[in-house]
GROMACS .gro file of C-alpha atoms in nm:
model
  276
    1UNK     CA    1  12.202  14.082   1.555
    2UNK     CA    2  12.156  14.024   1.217
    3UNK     CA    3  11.836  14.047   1.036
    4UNK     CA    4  11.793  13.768   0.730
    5UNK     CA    5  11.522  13.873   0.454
    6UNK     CA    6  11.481  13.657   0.155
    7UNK     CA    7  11.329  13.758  -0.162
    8UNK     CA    8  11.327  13.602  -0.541
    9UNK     CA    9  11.061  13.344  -0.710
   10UNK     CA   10  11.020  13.127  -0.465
   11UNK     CA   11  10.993  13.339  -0.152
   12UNK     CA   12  10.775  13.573  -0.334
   13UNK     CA   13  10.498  13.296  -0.492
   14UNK     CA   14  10.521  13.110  -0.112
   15UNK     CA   15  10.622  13.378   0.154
   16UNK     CA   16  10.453  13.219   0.469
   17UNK     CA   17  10.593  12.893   0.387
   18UNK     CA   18  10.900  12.991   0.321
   19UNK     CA   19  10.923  13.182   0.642
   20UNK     CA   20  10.803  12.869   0.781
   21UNK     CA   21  11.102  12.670   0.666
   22UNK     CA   22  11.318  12.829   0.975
   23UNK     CA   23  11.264  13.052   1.298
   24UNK     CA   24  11.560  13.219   1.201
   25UNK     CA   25  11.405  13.405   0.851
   26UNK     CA   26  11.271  13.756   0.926
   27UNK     CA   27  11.086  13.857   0.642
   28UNK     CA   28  11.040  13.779   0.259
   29UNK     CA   29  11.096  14.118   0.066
   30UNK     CA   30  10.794  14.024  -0.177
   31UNK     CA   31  10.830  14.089  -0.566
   32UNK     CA   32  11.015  14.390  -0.712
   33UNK     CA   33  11.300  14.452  -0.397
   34UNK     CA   34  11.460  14.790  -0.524
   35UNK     CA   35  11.207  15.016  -0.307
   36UNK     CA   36  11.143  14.820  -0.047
   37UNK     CA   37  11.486  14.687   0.068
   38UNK     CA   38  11.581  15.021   0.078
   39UNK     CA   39  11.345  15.120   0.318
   40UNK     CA   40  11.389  14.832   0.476
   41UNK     CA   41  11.726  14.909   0.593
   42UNK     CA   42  11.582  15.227   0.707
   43UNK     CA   43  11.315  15.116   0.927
   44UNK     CA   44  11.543  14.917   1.075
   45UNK     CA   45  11.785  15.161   1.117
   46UNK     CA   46  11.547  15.367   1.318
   47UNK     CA   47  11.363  15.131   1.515
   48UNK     CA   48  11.043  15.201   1.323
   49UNK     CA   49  10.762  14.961   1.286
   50UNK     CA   50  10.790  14.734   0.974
   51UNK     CA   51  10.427  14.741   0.869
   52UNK     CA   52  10.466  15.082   0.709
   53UNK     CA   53  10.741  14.888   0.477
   54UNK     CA   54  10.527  14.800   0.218
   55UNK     CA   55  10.597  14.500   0.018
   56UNK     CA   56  10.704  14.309   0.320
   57UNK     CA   57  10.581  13.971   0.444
   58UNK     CA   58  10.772  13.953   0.791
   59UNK     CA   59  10.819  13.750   1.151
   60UNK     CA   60  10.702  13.900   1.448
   61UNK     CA   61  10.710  13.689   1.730
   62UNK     CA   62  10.498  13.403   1.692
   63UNK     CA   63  10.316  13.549   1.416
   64UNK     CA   64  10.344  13.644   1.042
   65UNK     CA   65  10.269  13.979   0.870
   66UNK     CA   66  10.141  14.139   0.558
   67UNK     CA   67  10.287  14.505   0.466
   68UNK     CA   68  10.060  14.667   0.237
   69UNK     CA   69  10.130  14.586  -0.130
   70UNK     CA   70  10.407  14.764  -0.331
   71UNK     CA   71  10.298  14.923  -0.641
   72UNK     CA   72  10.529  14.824  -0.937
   73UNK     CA   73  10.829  15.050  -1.039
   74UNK     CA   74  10.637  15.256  -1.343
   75UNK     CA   75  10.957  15.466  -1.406
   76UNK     CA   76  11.250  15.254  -1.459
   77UNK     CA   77  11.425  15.537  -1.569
   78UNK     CA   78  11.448  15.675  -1.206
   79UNK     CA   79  11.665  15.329  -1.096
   80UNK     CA   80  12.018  15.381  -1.120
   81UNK     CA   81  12.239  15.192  -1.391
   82UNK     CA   82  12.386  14.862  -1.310
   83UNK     CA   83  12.694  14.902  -1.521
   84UNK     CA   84  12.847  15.183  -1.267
   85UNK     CA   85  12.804  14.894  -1.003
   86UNK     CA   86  12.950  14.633  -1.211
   87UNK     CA   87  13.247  14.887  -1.262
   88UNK     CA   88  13.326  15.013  -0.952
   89UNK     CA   89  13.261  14.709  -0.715
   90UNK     CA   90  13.228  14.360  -0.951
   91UNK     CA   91  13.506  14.174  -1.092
   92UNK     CA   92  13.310  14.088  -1.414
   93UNK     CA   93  13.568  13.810  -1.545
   94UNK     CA   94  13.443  13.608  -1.254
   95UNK     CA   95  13.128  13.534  -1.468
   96UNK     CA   96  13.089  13.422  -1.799
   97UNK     CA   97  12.804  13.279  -1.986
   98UNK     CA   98  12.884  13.079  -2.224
   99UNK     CA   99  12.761  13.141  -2.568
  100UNK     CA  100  12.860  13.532  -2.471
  101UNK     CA  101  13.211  13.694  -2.556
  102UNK     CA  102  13.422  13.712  -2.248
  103UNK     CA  103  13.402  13.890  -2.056
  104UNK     CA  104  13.068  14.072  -2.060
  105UNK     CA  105  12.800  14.246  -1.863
  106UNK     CA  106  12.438  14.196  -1.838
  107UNK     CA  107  12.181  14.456  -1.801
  108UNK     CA  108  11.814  14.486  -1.826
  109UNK     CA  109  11.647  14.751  -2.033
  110UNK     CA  110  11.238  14.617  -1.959
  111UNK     CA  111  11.039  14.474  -1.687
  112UNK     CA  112  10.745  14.166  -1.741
  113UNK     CA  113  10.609  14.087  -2.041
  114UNK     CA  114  10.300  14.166  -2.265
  115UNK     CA  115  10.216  13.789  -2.374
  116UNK     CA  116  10.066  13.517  -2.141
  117UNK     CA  117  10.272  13.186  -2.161
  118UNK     CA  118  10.143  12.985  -1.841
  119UNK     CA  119  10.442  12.855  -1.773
  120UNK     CA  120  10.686  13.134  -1.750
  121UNK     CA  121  10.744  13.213  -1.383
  122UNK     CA  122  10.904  13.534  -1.332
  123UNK     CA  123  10.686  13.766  -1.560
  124UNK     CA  124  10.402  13.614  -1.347
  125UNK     CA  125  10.595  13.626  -1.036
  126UNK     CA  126  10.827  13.912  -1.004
  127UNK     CA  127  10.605  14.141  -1.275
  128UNK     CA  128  10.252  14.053  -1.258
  129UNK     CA  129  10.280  14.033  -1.640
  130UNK     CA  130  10.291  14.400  -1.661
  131UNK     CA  131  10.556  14.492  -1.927
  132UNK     CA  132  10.775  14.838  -1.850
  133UNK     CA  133  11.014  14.979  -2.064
  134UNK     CA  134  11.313  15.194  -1.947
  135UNK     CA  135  11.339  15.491  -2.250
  136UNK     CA  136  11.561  15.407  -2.524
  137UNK     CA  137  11.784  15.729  -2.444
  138UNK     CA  138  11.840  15.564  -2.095
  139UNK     CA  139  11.917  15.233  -2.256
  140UNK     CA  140  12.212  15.381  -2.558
  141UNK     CA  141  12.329  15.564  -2.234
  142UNK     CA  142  12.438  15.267  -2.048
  143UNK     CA  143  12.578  15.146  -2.377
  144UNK     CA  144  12.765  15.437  -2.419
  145UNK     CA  145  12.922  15.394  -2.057
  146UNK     CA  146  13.022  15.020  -2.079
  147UNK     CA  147  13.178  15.137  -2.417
  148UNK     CA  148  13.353  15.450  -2.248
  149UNK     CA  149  13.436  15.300  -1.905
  150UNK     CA  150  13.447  14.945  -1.959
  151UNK     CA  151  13.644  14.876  -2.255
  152UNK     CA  152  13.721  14.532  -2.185
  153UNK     CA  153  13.381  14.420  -2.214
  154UNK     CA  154  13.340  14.224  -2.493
  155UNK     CA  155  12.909  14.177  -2.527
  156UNK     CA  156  12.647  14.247  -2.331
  157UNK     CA  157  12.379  14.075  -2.246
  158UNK     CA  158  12.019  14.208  -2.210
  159UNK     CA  159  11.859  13.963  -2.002
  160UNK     CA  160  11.524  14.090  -2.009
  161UNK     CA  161  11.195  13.897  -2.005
  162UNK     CA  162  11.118  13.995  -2.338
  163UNK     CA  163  11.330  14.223  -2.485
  164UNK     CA  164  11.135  14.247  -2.858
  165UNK     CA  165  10.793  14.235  -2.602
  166UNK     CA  166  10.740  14.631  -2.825
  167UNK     CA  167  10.889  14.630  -3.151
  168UNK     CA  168  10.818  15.002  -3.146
  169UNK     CA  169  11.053  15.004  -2.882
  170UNK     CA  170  11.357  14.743  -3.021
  171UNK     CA  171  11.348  15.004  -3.328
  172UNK     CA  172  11.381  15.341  -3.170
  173UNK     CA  173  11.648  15.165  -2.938
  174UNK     CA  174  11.868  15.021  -3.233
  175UNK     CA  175  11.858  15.326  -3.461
  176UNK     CA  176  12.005  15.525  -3.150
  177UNK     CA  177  12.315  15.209  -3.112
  178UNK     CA  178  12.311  15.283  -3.484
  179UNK     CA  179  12.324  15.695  -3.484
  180UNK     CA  180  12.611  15.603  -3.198
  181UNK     CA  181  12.800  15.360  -3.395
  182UNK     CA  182  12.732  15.127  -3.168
  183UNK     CA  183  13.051  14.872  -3.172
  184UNK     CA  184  12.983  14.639  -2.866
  185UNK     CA  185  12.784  14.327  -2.955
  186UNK     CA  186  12.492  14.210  -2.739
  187UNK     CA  187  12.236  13.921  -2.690
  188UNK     CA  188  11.887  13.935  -2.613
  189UNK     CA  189  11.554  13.697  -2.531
  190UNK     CA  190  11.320  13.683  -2.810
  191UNK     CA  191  11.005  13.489  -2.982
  192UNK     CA  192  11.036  13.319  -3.292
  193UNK     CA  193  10.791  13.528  -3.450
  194UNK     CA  194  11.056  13.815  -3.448
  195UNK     CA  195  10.988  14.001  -3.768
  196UNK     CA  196  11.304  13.983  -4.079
  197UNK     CA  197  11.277  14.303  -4.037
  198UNK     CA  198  11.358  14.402  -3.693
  199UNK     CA  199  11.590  14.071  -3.709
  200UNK     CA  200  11.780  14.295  -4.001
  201UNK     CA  201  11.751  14.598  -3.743
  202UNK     CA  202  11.895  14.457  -3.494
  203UNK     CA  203  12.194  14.320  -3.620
  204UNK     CA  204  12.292  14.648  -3.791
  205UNK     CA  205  12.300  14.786  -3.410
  206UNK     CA  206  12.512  14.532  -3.313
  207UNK     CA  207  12.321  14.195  -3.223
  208UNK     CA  208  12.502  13.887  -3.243
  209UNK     CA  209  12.343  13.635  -3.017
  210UNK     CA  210  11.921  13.545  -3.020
  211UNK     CA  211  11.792  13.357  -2.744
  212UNK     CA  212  11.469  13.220  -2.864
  213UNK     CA  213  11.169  13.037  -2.690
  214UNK     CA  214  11.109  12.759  -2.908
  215UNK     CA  215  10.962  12.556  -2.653
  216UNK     CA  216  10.792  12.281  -2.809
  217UNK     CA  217  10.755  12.101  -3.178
  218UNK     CA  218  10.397  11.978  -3.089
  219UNK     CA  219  10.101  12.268  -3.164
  220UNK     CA  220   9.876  12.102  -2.960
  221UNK     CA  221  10.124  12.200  -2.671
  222UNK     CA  222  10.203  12.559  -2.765
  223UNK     CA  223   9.845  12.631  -2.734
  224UNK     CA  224   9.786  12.481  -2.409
  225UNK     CA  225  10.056  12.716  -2.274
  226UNK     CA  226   9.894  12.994  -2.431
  227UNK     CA  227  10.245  13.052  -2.618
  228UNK     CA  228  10.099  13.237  -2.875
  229UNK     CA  229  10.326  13.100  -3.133
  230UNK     CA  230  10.309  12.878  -3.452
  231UNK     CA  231  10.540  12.574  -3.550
  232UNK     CA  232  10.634  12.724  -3.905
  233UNK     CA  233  10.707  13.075  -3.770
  234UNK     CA  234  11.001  12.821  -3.589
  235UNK     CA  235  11.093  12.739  -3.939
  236UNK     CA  236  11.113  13.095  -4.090
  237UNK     CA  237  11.263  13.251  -3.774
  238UNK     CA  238  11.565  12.983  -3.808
  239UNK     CA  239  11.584  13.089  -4.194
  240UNK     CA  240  11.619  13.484  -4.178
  241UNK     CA  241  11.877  13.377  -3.857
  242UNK     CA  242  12.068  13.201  -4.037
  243UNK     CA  243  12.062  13.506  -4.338
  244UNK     CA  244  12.143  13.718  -4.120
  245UNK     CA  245  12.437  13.519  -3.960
  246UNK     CA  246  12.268  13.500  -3.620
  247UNK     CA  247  12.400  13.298  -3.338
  248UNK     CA  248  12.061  13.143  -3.236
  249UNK     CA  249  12.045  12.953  -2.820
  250UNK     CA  250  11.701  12.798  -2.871
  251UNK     CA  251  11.515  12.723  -2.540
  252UNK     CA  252  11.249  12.435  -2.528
  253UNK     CA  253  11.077  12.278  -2.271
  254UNK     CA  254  10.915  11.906  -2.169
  255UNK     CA  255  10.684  11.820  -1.944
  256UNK     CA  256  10.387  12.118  -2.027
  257UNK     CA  257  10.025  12.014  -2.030
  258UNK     CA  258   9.946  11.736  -2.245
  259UNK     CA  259  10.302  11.633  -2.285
  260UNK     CA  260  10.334  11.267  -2.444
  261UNK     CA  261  10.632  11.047  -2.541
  262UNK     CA  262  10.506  11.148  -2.913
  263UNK     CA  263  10.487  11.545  -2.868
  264UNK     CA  264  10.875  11.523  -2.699
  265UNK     CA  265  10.984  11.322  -2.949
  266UNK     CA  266  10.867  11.652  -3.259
  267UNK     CA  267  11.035  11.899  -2.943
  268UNK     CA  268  11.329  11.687  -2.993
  269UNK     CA  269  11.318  11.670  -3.374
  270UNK     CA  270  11.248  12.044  -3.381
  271UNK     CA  271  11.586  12.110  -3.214
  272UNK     CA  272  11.754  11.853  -3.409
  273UNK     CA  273  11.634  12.022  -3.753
  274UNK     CA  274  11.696  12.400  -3.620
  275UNK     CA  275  12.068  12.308  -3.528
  276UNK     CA  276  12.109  12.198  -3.881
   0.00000   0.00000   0.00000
């Protein structure tokens, strides 16, 4: 007999109703998974009791139950590479996204996210808005493997949360791509108050693509989502990208607090003039 656990955004933010949705779900594997599936599978395994599982909302019977709380991965160092996987057991031209070379690999080098944007779901979700960085050794190491193992691969993509969330971090992490000679271009999510500099930083290591929350062209609405951001660092973020012959993928959003015909109407203007 099988045994059906869900886990992801909405499970995690809704577990008892999503449990709720049909007598056949067993559990919701709540927030970060990596621990607690594997113990999971253990329990189960032996027969064991699942409230010792921690992070685990599950069915028993007629009733639902609450596993203690999982701490959040601090060391994400200790978590194996995902490139390996992707090697050995993924057929990576089976995915493709499209403003990436093909074919390509994404990884993720951080966890969560150090600013507060109400609207963003998984930092709040997943990582309790608690940014974690894997070390920047760990990160040029998987680098070095897709380069040595996977030379097909043509980018890769770091889908992070925030990848430029510690600029601290973005620098030590390109100067070792650099040291390397770091030839495999990669992407990464950013804010459009990314400093020239690290922009110039960067691109020496090898970035090619910037995905960049613009969000809005309306102040008043940046500010109610506690962005963080203002409309003329949109402006000068566009002009060093373009300097620096940056492929820019500019995100934006309707429908935040305070949203009006008027304040989509400077969203859509915004997106019009950064295209141009």
């Amino acid at each position: 007999q099988s045994f059906v656990a869900l886990m992801g955004n909405h499970a995690s933010s809704l577990p008892e109703e999503t449990l709720a949705l049909d007598p056949g779900l067993d559990a919701v594997i709540h927030k970060e998974a990596d621990e607690t599936v594997v113990e999971l599978a253990r329990a189960l395994r032996d027969q064991r009791d699942l409230k010792d599982v921690e992070g685990l909302i599950y069915r028993q019977g007629d009733e639902i139950h609450r596993s203690p709380e999982r701490p959040l991965i601090q060391d994400l160092d200790a978590l194996p590479m995902i490139s390996p996987f992707y090697d050995k057991h993924l057929n990576v031209e089976e995915y493709f996204f499209a403003a990436a070379r093909f074919p390509m690999v994404m990884i993720m080098t951080s966890r969560g996210c150090p600013f507060k944007c109400s609207w963003c779901v998984y930092p709040q979700v997943f990582h309790q808005k608690k940014f974690r960085m894997r070390s920047p050794e760990h990160i040029a190491a998987e680098f070095r493997y897709i380069r040595e193992h996977m030379p097909h691969i043509q980018e890769v993509g770091i889908e992070d949360d925030l990848f430029t969330g510690s600029l601290r971090q973005v620098d030590a992490v390109c100067d070792l791509l650099i040291a390397e000679g770091n030839t495999l271009p990669w992407w990464v999510d950013t804010r459009v108050n990314l400093p020239y500099e690290t922009m110039e930083k960067m691109k020496q290591a090898g970035c090619r693509l910037l995905i960049a929350g613009f969000e809005s062209g309306d102040q008043q609405i940046l500010d109610n989502i506690s962005k963080g951001t203002q409309l003329e660092e949109a402006t000068t973020f566009m002009a060093n990208a373009r300097k620096l012959d940056f492929i820019v993928h500019g995100c934006f959003v309707f429908g935040q607090p305070g949203e009006t015909f008027e304040t989509m109407n400077k969203t859509l203007d915004l997106a019009k003039k950064s295209q141009s």
